[in-house]
PDB file of N, CA and C in Angstrom:
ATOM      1  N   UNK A 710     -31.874 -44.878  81.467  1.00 54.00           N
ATOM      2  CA  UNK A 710     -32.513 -45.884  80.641  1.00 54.00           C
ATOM      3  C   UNK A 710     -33.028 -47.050  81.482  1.00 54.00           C
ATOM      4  N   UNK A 711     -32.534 -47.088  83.048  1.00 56.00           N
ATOM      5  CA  UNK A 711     -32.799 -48.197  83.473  1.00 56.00           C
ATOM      6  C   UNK A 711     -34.158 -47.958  84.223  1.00 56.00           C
ATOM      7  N   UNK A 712     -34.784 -46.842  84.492  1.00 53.00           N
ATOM      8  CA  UNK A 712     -36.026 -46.701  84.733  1.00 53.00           C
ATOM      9  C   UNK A 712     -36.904 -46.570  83.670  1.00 53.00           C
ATOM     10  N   UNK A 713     -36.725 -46.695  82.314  1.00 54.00           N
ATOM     11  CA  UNK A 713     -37.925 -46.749  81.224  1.00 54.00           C
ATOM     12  C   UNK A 713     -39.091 -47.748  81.353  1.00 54.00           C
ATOM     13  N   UNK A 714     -38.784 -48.861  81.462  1.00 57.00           N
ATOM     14  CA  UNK A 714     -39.756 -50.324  81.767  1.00 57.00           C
ATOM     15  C   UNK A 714     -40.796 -49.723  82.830  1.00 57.00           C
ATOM     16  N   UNK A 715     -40.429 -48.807  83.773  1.00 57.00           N
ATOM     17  CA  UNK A 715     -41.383 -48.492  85.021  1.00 57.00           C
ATOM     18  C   UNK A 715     -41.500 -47.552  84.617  1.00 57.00           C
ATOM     19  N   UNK A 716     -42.009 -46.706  83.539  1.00 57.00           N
ATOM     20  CA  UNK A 716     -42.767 -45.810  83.116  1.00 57.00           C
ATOM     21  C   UNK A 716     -43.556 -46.493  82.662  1.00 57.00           C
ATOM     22  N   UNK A 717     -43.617 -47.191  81.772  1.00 61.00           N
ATOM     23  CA  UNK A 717     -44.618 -47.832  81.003  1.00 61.00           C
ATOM     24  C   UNK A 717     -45.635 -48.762  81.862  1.00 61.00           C
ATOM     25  N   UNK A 718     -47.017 -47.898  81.708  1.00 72.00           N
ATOM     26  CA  UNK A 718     -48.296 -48.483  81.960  1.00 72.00           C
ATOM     27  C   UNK A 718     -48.462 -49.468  82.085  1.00 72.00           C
ATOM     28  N   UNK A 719     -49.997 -50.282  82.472  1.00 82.00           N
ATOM     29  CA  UNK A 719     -50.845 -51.462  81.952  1.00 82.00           C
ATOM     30  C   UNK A 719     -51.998 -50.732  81.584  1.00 82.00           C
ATOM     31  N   UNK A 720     -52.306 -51.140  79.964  1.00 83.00           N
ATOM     32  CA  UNK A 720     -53.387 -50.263  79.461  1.00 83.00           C
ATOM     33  C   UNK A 720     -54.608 -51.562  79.350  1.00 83.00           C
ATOM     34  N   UNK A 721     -55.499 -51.081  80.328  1.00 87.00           N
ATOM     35  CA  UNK A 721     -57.077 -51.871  80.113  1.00 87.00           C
ATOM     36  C   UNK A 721     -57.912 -51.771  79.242  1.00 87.00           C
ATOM     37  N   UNK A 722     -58.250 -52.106  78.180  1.00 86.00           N
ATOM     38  CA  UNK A 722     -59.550 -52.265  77.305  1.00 86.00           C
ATOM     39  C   UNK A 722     -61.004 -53.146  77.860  1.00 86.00           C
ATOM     40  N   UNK A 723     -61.544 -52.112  78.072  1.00 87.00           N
ATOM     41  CA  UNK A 723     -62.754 -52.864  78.118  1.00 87.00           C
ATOM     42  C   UNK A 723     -64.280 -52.682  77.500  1.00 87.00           C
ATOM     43  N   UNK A 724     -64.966 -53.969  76.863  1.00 86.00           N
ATOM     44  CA  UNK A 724     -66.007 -53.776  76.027  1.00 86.00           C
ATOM     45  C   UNK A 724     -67.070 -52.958  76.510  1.00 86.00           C
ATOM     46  N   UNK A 725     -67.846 -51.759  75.909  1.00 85.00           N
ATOM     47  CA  UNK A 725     -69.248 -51.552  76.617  1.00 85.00           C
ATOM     48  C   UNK A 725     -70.278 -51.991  77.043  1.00 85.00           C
ATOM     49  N   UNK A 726     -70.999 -51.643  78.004  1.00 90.00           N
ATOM     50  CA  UNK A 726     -72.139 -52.657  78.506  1.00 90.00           C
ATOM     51  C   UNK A 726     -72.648 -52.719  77.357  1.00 90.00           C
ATOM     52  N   UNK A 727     -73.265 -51.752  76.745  1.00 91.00           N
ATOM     53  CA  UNK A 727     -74.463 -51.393  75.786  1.00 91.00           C
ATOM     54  C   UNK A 727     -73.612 -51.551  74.162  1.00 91.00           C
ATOM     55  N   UNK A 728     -74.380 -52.022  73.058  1.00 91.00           N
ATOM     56  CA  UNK A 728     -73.940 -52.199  71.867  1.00 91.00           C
ATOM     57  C   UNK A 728     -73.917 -51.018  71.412  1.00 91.00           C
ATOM     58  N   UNK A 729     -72.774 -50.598  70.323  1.00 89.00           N
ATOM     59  CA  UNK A 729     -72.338 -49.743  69.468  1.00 89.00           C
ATOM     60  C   UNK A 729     -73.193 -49.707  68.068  1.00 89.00           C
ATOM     61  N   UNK A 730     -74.224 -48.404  68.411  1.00 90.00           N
ATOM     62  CA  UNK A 730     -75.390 -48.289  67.647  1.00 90.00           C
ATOM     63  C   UNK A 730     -74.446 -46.818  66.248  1.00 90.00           C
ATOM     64  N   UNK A 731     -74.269 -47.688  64.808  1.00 91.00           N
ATOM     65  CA  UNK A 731     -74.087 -46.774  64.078  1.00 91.00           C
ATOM     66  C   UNK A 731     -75.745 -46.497  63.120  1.00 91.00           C
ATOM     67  N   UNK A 732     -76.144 -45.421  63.162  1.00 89.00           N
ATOM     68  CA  UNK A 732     -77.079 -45.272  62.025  1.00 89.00           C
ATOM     69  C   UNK A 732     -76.980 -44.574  61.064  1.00 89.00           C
ATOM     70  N   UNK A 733     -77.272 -44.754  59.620  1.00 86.00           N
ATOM     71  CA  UNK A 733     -76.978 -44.425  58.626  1.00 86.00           C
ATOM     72  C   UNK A 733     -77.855 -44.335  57.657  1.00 86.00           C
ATOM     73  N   UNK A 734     -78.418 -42.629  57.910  1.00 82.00           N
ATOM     74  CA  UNK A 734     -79.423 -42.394  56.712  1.00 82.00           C
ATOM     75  C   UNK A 734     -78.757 -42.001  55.520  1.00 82.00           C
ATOM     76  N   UNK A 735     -79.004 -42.291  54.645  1.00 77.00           N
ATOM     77  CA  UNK A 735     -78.367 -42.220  53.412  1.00 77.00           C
ATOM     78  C   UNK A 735     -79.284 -41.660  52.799  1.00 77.00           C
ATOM     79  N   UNK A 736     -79.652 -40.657  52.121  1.00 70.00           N
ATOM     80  CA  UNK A 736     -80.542 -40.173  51.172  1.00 70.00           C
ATOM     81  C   UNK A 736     -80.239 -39.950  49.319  1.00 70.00           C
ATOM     82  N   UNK A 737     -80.486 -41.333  48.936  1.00 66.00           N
ATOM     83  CA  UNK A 737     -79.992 -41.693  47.702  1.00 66.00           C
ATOM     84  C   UNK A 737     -81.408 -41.122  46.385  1.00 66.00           C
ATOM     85  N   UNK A 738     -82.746 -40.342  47.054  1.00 69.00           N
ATOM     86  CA  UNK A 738     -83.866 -40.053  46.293  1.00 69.00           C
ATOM     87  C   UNK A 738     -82.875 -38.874  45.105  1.00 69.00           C
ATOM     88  N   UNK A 739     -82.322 -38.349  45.282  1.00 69.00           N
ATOM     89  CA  UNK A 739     -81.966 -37.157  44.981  1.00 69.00           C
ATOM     90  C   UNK A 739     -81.317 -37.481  43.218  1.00 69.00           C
ATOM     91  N   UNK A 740     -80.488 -38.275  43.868  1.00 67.00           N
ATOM     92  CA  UNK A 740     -79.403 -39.104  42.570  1.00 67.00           C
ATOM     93  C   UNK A 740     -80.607 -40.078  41.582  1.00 67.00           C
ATOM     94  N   UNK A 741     -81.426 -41.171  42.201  1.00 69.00           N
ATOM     95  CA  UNK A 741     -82.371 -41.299  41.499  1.00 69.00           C
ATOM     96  C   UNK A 741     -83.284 -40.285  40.525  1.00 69.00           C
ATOM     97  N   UNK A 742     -83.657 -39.776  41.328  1.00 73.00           N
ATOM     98  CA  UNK A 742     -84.662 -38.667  40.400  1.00 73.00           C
ATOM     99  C   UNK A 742     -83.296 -38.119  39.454  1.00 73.00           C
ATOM    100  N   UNK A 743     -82.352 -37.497  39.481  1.00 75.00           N
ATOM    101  CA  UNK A 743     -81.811 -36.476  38.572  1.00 75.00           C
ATOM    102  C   UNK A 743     -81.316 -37.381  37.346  1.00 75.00           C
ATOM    103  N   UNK A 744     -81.258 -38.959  37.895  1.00 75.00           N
ATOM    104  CA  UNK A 744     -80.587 -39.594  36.891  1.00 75.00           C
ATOM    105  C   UNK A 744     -81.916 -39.695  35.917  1.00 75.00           C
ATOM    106  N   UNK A 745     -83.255 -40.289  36.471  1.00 79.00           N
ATOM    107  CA  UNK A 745     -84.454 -40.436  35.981  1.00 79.00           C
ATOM    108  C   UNK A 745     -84.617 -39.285  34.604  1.00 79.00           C
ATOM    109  N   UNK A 746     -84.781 -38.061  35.626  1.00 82.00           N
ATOM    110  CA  UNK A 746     -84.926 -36.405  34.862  1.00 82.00           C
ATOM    111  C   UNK A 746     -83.507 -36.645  33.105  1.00 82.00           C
ATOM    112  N   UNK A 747     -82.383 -37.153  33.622  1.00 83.00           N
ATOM    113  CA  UNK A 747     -81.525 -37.109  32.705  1.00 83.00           C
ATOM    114  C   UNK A 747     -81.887 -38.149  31.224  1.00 83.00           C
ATOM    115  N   UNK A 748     -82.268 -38.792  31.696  1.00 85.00           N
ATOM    116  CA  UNK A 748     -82.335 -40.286  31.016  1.00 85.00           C
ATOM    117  C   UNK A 748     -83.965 -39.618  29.884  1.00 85.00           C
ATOM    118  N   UNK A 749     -84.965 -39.111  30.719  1.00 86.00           N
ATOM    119  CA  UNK A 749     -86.259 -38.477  30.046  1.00 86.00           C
ATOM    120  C   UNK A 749     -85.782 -37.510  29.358  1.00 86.00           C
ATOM    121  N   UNK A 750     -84.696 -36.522  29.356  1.00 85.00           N
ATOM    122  CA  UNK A 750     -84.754 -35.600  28.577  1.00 85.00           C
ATOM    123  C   UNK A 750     -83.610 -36.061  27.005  1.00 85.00           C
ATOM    124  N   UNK A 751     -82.965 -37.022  27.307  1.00 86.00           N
ATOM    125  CA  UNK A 751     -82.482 -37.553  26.296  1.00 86.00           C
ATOM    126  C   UNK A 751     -83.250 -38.364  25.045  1.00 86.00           C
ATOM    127  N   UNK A 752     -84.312 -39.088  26.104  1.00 87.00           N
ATOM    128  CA  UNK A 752     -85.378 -40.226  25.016  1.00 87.00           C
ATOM    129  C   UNK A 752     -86.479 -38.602  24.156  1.00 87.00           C
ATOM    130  N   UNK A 753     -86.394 -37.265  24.753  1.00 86.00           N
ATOM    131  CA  UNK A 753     -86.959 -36.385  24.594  1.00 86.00           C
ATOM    132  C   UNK A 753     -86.212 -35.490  23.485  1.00 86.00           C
ATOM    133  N   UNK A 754     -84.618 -35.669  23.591  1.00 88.00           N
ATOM    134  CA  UNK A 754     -84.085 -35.315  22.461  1.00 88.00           C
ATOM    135  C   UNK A 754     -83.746 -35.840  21.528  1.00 88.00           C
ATOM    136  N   UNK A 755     -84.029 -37.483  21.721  1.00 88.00           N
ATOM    137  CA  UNK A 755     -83.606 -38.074  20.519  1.00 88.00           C
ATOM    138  C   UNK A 755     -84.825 -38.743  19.477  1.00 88.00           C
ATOM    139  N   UNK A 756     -85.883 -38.519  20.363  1.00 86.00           N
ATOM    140  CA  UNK A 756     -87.434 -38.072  19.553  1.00 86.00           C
ATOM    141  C   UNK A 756     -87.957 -37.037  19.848  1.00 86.00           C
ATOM    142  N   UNK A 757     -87.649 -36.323  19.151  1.00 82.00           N
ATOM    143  CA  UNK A 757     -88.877 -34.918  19.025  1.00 82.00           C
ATOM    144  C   UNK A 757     -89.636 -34.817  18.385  1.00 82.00           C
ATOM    145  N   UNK A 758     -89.488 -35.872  17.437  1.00 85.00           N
ATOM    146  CA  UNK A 758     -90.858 -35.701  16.299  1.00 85.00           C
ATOM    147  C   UNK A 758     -91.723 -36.303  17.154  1.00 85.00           C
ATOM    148  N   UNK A 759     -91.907 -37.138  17.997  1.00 79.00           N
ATOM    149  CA  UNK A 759     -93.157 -37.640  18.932  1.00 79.00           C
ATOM    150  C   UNK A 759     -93.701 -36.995  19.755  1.00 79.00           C
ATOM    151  N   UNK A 760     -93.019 -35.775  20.145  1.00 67.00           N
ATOM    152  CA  UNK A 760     -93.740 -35.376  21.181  1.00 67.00           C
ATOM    153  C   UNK A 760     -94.223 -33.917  20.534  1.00 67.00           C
TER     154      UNK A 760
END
């Protein structure tokens, strides 16, 4: 037990030169349109005598 302390490291962190680039395409068209499509076929079932 009396050699444990001299196992233990010095751990260095150091920042990158260059900035930490996250990009994030999100493709939210999909959910729009189906909600769109949902919403038209309801105003479509709840007048049918208009169309």
């Amino acid at each position: 037990m009396a050699g444990l302390p001299m196992l233990a490291g010095c751990v260095t962190v150091n920042a990158p030169s260059e900035p930490i680039v996250i990009e994030l395409n999100v493709n939210i068209t999909q959910e729009v349109i189906y909600r769109l499509a949902e919403d038209a076929g309801n105003t479509i079932d709840e007048n049918a005598s208009i169309f």
